[in-house]
Short mmCIF file of C-alpha atoms and ligand atoms in Angstrom, two decimals:
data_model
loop_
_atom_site.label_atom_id
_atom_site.label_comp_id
_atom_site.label_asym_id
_atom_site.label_seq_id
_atom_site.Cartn_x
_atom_site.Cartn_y
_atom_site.Cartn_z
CA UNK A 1 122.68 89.32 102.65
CA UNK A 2 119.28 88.31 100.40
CA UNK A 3 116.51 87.56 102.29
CA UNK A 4 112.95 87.12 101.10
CA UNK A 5 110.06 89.82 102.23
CA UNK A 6 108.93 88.85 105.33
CA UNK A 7 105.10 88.64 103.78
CA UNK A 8 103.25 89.03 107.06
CA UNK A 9 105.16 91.98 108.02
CA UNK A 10 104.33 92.95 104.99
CA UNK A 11 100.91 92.86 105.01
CA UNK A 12 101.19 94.75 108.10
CA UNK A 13 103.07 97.44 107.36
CA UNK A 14 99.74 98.28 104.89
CA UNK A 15 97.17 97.73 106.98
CA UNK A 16 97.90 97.69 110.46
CA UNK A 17 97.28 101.52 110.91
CA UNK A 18 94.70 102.17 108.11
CA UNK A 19 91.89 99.63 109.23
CA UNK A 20 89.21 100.15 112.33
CA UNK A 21 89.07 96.40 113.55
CA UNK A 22 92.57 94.34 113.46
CA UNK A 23 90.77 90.70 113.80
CA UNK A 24 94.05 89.10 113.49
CA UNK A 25 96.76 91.06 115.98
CA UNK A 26 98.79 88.72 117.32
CA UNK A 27 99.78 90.72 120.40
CA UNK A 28 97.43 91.83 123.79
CA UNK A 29 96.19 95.01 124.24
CA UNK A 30 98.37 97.74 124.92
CA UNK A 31 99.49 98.31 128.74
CA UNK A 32 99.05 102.27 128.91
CA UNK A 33 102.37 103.66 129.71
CA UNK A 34 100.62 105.80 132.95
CA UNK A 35 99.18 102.52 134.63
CA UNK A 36 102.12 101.20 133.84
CA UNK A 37 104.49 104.22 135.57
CA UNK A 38 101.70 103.72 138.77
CA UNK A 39 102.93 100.00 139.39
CA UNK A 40 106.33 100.86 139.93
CA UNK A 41 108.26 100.18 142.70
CA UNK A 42 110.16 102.82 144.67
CA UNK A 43 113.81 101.78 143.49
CA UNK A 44 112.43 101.28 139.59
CA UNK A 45 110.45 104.91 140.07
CA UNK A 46 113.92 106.12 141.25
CA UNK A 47 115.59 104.75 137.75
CA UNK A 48 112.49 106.49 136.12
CA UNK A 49 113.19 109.86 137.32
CA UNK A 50 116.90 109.72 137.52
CA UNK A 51 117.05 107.69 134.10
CA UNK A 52 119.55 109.71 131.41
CA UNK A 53 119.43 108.80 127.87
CA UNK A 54 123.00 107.58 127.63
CA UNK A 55 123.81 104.29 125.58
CA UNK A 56 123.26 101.43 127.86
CA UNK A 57 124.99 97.59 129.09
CA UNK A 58 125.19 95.64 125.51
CA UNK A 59 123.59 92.57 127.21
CA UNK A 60 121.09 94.48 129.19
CA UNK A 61 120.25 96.47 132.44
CA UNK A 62 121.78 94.03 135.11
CA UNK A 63 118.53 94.71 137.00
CA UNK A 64 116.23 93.47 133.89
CA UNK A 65 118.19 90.47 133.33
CA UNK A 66 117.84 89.67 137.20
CA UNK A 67 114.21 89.84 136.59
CA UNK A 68 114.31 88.07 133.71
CA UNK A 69 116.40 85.25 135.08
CA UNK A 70 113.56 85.30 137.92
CA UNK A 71 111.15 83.96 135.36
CA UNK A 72 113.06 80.54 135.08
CA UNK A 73 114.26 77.56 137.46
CA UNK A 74 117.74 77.38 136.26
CA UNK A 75 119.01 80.52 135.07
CA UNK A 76 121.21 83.15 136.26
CA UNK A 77 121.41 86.94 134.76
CA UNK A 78 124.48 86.22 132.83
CA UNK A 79 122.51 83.46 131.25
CA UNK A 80 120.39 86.01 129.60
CA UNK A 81 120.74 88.74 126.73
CA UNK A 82 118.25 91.62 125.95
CA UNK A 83 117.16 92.66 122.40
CA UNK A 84 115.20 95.07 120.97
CA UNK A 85 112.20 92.65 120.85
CA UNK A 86 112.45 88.81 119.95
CA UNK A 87 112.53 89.52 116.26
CA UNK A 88 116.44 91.00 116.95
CA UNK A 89 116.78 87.99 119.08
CA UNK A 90 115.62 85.50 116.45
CA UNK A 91 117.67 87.42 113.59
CA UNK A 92 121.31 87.37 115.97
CA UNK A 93 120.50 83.86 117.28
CA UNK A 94 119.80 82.34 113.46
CA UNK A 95 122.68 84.53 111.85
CA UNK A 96 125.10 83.27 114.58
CA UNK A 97 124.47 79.80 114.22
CA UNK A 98 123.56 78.80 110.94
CA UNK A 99 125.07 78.59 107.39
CA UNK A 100 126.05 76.58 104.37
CA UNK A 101 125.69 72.46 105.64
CA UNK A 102 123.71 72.99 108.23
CA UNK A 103 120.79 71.86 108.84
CA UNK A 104 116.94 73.20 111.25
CA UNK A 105 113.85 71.84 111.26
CA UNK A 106 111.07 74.66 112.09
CA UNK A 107 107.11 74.21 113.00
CA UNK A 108 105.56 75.62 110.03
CA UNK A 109 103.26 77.30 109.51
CA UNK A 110 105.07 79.79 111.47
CA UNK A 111 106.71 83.24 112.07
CA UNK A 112 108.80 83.47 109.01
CA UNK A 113 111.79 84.94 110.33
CA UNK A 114 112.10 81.62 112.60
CA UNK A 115 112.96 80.07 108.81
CA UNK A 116 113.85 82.14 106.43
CA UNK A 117 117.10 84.22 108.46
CA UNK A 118 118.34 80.80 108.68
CA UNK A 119 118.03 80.04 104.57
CA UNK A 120 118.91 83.16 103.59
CA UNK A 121 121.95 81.85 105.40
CA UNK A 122 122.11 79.08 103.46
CA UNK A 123 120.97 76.77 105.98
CA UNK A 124 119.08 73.59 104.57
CA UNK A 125 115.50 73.83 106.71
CA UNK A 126 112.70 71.41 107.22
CA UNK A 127 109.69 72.67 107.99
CA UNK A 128 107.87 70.78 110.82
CA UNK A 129 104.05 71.00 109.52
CA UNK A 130 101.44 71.23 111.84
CA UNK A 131 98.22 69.47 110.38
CA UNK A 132 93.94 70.44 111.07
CA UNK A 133 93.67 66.87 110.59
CA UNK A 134 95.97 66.45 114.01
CA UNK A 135 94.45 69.17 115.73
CA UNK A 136 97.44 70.80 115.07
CA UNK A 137 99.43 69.12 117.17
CA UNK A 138 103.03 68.94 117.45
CA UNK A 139 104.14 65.42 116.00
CA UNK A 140 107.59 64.53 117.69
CA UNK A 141 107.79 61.46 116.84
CA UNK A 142 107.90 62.87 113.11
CA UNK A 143 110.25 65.77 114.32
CA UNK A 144 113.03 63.45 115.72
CA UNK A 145 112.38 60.94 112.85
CA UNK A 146 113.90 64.04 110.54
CA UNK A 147 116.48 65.17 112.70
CA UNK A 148 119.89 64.36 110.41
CA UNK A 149 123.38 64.29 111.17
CA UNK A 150 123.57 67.75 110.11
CA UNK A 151 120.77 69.23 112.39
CA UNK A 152 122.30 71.95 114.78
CA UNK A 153 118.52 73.81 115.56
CA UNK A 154 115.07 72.90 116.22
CA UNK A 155 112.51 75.46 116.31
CA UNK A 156 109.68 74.87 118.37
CA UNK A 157 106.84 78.31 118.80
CA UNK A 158 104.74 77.03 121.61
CA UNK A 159 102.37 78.21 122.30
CA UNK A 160 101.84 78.31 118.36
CA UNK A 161 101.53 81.36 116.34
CA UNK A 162 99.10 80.99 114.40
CA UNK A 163 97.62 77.72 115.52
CA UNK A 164 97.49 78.06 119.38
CA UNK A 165 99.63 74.62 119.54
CA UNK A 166 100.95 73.95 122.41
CA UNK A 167 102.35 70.24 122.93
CA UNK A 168 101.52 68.09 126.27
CA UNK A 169 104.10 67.81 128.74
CA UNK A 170 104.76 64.53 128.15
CA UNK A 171 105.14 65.51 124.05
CA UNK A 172 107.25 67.96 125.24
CA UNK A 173 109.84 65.60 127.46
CA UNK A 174 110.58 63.13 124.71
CA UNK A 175 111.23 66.16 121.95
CA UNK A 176 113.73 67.74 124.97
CA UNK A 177 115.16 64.32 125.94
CA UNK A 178 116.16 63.02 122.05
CA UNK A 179 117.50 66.63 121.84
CA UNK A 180 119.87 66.59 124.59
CA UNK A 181 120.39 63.05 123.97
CA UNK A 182 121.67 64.01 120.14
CA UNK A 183 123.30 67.67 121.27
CA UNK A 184 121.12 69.26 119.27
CA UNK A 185 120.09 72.90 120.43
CA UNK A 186 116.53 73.41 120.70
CA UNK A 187 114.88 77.13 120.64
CA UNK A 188 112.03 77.29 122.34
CA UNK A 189 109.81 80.38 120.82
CA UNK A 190 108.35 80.97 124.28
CA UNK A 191 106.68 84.65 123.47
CA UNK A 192 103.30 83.74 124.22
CA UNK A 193 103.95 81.62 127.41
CA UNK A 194 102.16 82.29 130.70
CA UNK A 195 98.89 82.70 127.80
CA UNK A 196 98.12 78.51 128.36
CA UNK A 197 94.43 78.29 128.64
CA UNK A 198 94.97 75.32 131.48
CA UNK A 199 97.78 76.99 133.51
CA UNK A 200 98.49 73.06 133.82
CA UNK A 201 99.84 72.53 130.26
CA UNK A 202 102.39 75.37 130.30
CA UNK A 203 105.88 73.41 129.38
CA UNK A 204 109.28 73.37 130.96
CA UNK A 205 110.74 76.35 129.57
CA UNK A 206 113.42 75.46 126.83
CA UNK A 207 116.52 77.30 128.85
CA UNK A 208 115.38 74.67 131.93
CA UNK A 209 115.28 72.14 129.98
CA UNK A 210 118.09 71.28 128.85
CA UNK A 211 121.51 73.33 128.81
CA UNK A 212 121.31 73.45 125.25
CA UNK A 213 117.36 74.56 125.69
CA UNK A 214 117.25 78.33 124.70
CA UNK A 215 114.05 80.49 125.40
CA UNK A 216 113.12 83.58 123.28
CA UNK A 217 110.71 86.22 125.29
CA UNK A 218 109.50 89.27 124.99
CA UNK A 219 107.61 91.89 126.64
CA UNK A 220 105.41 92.33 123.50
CA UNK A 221 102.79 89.73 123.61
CA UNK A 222 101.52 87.78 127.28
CA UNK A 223 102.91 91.27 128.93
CA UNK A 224 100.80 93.58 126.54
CA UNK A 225 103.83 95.82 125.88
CA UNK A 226 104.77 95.52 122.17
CA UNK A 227 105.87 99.14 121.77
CA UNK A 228 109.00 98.60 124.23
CA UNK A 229 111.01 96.31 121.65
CA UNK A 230 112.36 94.26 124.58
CA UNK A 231 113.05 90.88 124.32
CA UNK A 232 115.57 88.42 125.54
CA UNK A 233 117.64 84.93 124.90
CA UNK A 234 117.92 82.71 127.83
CA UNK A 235 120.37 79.97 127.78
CA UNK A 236 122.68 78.07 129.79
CA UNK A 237 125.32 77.93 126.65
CA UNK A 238 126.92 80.47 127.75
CA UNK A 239 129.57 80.27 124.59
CA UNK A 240 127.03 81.15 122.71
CA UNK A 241 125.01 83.99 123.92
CA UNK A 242 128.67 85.34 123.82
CA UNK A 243 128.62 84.77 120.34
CA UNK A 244 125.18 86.79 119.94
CA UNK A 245 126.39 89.22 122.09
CA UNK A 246 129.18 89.88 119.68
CA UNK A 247 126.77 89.56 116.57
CA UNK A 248 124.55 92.30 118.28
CA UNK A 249 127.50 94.79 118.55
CA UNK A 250 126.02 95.03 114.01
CA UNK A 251 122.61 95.44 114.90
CA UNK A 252 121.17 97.91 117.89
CA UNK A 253 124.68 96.98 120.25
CA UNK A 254 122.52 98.01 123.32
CA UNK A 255 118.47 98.75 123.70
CA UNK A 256 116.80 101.72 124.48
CA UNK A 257 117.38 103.46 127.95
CA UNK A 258 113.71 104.08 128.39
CA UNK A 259 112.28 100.86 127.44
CA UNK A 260 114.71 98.56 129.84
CA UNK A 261 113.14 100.32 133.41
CA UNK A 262 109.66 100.17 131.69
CA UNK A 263 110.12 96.30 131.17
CA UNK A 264 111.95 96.07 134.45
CA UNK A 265 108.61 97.62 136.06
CA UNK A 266 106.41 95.74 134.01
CA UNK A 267 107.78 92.39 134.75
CA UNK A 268 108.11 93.29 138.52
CA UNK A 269 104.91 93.81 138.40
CA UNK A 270 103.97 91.08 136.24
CA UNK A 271 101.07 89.28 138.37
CA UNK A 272 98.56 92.26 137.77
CA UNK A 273 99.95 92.46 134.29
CA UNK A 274 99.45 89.31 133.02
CA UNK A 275 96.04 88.91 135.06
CA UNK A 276 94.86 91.59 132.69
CA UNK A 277 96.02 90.05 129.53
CA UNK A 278 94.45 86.58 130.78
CA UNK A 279 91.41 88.32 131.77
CA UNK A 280 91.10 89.74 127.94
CA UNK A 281 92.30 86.32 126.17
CA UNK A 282 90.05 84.46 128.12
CA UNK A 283 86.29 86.63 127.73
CA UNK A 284 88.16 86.82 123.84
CA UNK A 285 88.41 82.87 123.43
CA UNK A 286 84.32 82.33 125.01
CA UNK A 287 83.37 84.90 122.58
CA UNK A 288 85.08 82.84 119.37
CA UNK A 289 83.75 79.34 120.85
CA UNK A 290 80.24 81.39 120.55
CA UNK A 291 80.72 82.83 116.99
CA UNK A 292 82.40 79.39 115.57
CA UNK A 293 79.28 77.13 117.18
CA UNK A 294 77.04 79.61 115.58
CA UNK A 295 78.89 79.50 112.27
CA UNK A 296 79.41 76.21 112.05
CA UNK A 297 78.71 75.96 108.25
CA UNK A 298 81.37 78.88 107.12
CA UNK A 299 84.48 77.83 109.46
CA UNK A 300 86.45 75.01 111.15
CA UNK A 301 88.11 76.04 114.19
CA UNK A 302 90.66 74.13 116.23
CA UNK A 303 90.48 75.86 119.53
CA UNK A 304 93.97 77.10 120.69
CA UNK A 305 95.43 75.74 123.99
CA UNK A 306 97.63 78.93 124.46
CA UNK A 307 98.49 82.21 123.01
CA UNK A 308 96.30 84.99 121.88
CA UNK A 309 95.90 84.01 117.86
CA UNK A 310 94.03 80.75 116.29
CA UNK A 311 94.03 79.68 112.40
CA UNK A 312 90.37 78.85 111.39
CA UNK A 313 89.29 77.70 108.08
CA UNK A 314 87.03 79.03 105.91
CA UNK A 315 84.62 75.82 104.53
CA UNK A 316 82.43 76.41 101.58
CA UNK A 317 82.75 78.11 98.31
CA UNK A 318 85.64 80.89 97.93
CA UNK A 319 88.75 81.95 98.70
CA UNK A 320 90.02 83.57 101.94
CA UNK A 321 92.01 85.73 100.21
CA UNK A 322 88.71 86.95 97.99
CA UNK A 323 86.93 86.80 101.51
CA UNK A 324 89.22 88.52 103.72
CA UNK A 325 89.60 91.77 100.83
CA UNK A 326 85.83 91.87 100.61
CA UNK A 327 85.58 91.66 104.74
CA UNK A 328 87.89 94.53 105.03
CA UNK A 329 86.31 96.84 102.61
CA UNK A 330 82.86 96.26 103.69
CA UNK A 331 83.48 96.39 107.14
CA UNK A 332 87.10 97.88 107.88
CA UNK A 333 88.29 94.15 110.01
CA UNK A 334 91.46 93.06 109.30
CA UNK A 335 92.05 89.07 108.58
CA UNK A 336 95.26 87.19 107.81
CA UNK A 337 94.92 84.94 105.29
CA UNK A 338 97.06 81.78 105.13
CA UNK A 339 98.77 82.88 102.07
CA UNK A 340 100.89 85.42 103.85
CA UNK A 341 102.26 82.23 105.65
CA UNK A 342 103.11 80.44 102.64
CA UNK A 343 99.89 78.22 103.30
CA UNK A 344 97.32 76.94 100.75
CA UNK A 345 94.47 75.63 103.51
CA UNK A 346 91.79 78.26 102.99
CA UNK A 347 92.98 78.81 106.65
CA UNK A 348 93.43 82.92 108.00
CA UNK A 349 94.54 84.36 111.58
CA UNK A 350 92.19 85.36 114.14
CA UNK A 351 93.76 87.54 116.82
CA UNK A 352 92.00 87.39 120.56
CA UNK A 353 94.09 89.76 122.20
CA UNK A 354 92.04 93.09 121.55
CA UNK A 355 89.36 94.54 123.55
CA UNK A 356 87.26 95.50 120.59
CA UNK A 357 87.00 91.79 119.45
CA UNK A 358 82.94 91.70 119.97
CA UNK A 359 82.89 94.85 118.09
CA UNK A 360 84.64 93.17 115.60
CA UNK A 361 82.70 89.76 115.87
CA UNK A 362 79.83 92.02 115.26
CA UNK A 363 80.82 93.31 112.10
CA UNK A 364 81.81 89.36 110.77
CA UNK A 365 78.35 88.56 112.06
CA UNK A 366 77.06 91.49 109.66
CA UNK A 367 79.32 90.76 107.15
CA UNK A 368 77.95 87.20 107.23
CA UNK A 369 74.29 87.97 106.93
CA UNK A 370 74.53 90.60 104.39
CA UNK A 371 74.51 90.42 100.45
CA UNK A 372 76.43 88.29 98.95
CA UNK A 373 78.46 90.22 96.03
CA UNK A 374 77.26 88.28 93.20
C1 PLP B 1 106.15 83.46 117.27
C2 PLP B 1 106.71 84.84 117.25
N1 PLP B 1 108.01 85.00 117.51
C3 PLP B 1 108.57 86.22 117.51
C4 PLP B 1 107.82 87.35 117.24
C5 PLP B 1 108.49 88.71 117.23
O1 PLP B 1 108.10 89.44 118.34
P1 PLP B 1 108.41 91.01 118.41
O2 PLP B 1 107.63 91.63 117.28
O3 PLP B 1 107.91 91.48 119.68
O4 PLP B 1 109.86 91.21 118.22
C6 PLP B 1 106.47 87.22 116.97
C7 PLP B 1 105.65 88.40 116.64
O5 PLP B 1 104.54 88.32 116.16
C8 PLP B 1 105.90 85.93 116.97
O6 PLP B 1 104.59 85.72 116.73
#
C-alpha cells in the first residue's frame, strides 16, 4: 500500500519533544499514572496486581468493553472493539470498507488519516469543507446534497479537530435521518466528546443513532490519557466490526495488557477524570476569549463549541507559516499552521488542553509586542 505522509504527524514527530510550549496539542493534559492507580476500584486494583503480560482477547478485555458499552444508550460489549488508540481504529475501519468505486465524503479540514487511508485505497473522497465565513459550521444540507449512489461512508469529527465544530442537535438529526434513510454508514469521530462547552449540545452518539451509526473513542483526548493507545469502534453492525476484527488480526491482533486495566480504571472512574479535563479546557478557553479580544487586529477566532483545539486566523500582513517559524524560535511555542492540513486560510491550531497555556499566552503576548524582524 502507498499512502501519502501524514503531514501533521509529521510535523510532530519534529517538534513535539524539542519545543518548551506546545500551543497547538490537540490532547488534555496528561492523567499521572499514580493518581490514576489511586482511583481504582478494588476488583480493577486486583487486575493491577495480579495482571501478567500475556497476549490478550483480540476484541478487548470483556471488562473494558462492558465499560465502554456503558458510555452509550444502545450498545452491548460485543458491539464494541478495542484498538491501540483511534488512529488503529480509523486505519482497520477505512481499509475494511473502502476501495476502487467507492465513494466518502469527509469534513475537511480534518485529521488526515480520516481521508487519505480511504484514497490510498482507491476510494473516490469528497471533502466536506467547513467555512470561517459559516462559523464553521457543519452544512448538511450541502453534505446530503453530495451524497452519490456510490457513497458507502460519511465522516463526521464532532466535536471538530481543528475547528471546535460541533453541529446542533437538530443539524445533527437530519444528517443521521437521510443516512439511515439512504443505508449509508456514518462514522462519527467522537474522540473529543464529553469536551462540549454547553453540556446541552453534546449529540446522539453515532453507534445510537442509527444501527449503521459507528462511534470512534479513545482514551487519549476528553480522558487525558494519550499514552495508553486505547481506543474503540462502537457499532451495532455487528458484520462488520467482525470484519475489523479480522483486519486487526495484520495490525496489533490484541492491545497491550497494561493499558486495557488502566483504561478500564480510568473510565470507571471517569466523573473525576473528565471533571479535571473540563476544569483545564474551560479556565484554557476564558484565557483565549481574553488574548483574541485583546488582539483583535492580528487574529480572527471562531470560538469552538467543543473539544480542546480551535483554528484562528492570522489577519494582516504575512504568512503563518513565516509567523509560526519565527514564534517558535523566538520563543520556543509550538503553532500548527494550516498548511500541514492541506489548507491555504492563513489559519493555524491552537491547542487548550495544557496547563501551561498562560505561560504560553505570555510568550505570544511577548512575541507580539517585540521587534518586528525587518
Ligand atoms: C479527530 C481525531 N481522530 C483521531 C485521532 C487519533 O487519536 P489517537 O492519536 O489517540 O489514536 C486524533 C488525534 O489527534 C484526532 O484529532
Amino acid at each position: 500500500m502507498r499512502i501519502a505522509d501524514f503531514a501533521l504527524e509529521r510535523y510532530f514527530a519534529r517538534w513535539e519533544f524539542a519545543v518548551e510550549y506546545l500551543l497547538c496539542a490537540s490532547d488534555v493534559e496528561a492523567y499521572p499514572m499514580a493518581d490514576l492507580l489511586r482511583l481504582a476500584d478494588p476488583e480493577a486494583r486486583r487486575l493491577w496486581d495480579d495482571l501478567r503480560l500475556g497476549y490478550t482477547e483480540s476484541t478487548g478485555h470483556p471488562l473494558l468493553r462492558a465499560e465502554i458499552a456503558g458510555l452509550y444508550e444502545r450498545v452491548e460489549p460485543d458491539d464494541v472493539l478495542v484498538f491501540a488508540g483511534a488512529e488503529e481504529a480509523i486505519f482497520c475501519l477505512m481499509s475494511t470498507m473502502l476501495g476502487p468505486g467507492d465513494h466518502a465524503v469527509v469534513t475537511w479540514p480534518g485529521y488526515q488519516s480520516l481521508y487519505e487511508v480511504g484514497r490510498a485505497g482507491g476510494a473516490d473522497i469528497t471533502l466536506h469543507e467547513l467555512h470561517e465565513a459559516d462559523r464553521c459550521a457543519l452544512d448538511e444540507e450541502r453534505l446530503i446534497a453530495s451524497l452519490t449512489p456510490a457513497t458507502k461512508l460519511v465522516v463526521v469529527n464532532a466535536p471538530h479537530n481543528p475547528t471546535g465544530m460541533l453541529p446542533t442537535r437538530a443539524e445533527w438529526a437530519r444528517l443521521t435521518d437521510a443516512l439511515s434513510d439512504r443505508g449509508i454508514h456514518l462514522l462519527a469521530d467522537e474522540v473529543y466528546r464529553e469536551l462540549e462547552v454547553d453540556e446541552n449540545d453534546r449529540l446522539v452518539a453515532g453507534a445510537d443513532a442509527y444501527p449503521r451509526g459507528i462511534s470512534l473513542g479513545v482514551m487519549s483526548k476528553s480522558y487525558a490519557m494519550a499514552g495508553l493507545r486505547i481506543g474503540w469502534l462502537a457499532t451495532r453492525d455487528r458484520e462488520l466490526l467482525d470484519r475489523c476484527a479480522r483486519f486487526k488480526d495484520y495490525t496489533t491482533i490484541c492491545s497491550a495488557a497494561p493499558s486495557e486495566i488502566l483504561a478500564l480504571i480510568g473510565l470507571r472512574a471517569r466523573d473525576r477524570v473528565l471533571a479535571r479535563s473540563l476544569r483545564i479546557v474551560g479556565d484554557n478557553l476564558s484565557a483565549l476569549d481574553d488574548f483574541f479580544a485583546r488582539r483583535a487586529d492580528r487574529f480572527a477566532w471562531v470560538r469552538p463549541r467543543g473539544g480542546s483545539i480551535g483554528f484562528p486566523r492570522l489577519v494582516g500582513v504575512g504568512s503563518v507559516d513565516d509567523f509560526s517559524a519565527a514564534l517558535v524560535n523566538a520563543q520556543g511555542v509550538l503553532l500548527l499552521p494550516g498548511s500541514q492540513f492541506g489548507h491555504p486560510g492563513n489559519h493555524f491550531r491552537i491547542g487548550f488542553g495544557r496547563e501551561n497555556l498562560p505561560r504560553a499566552l505570555a510568550r505570544l503576548d511577548a512575541f507580539l509586542d517585540g521587534p518586528r524582524p525587518s
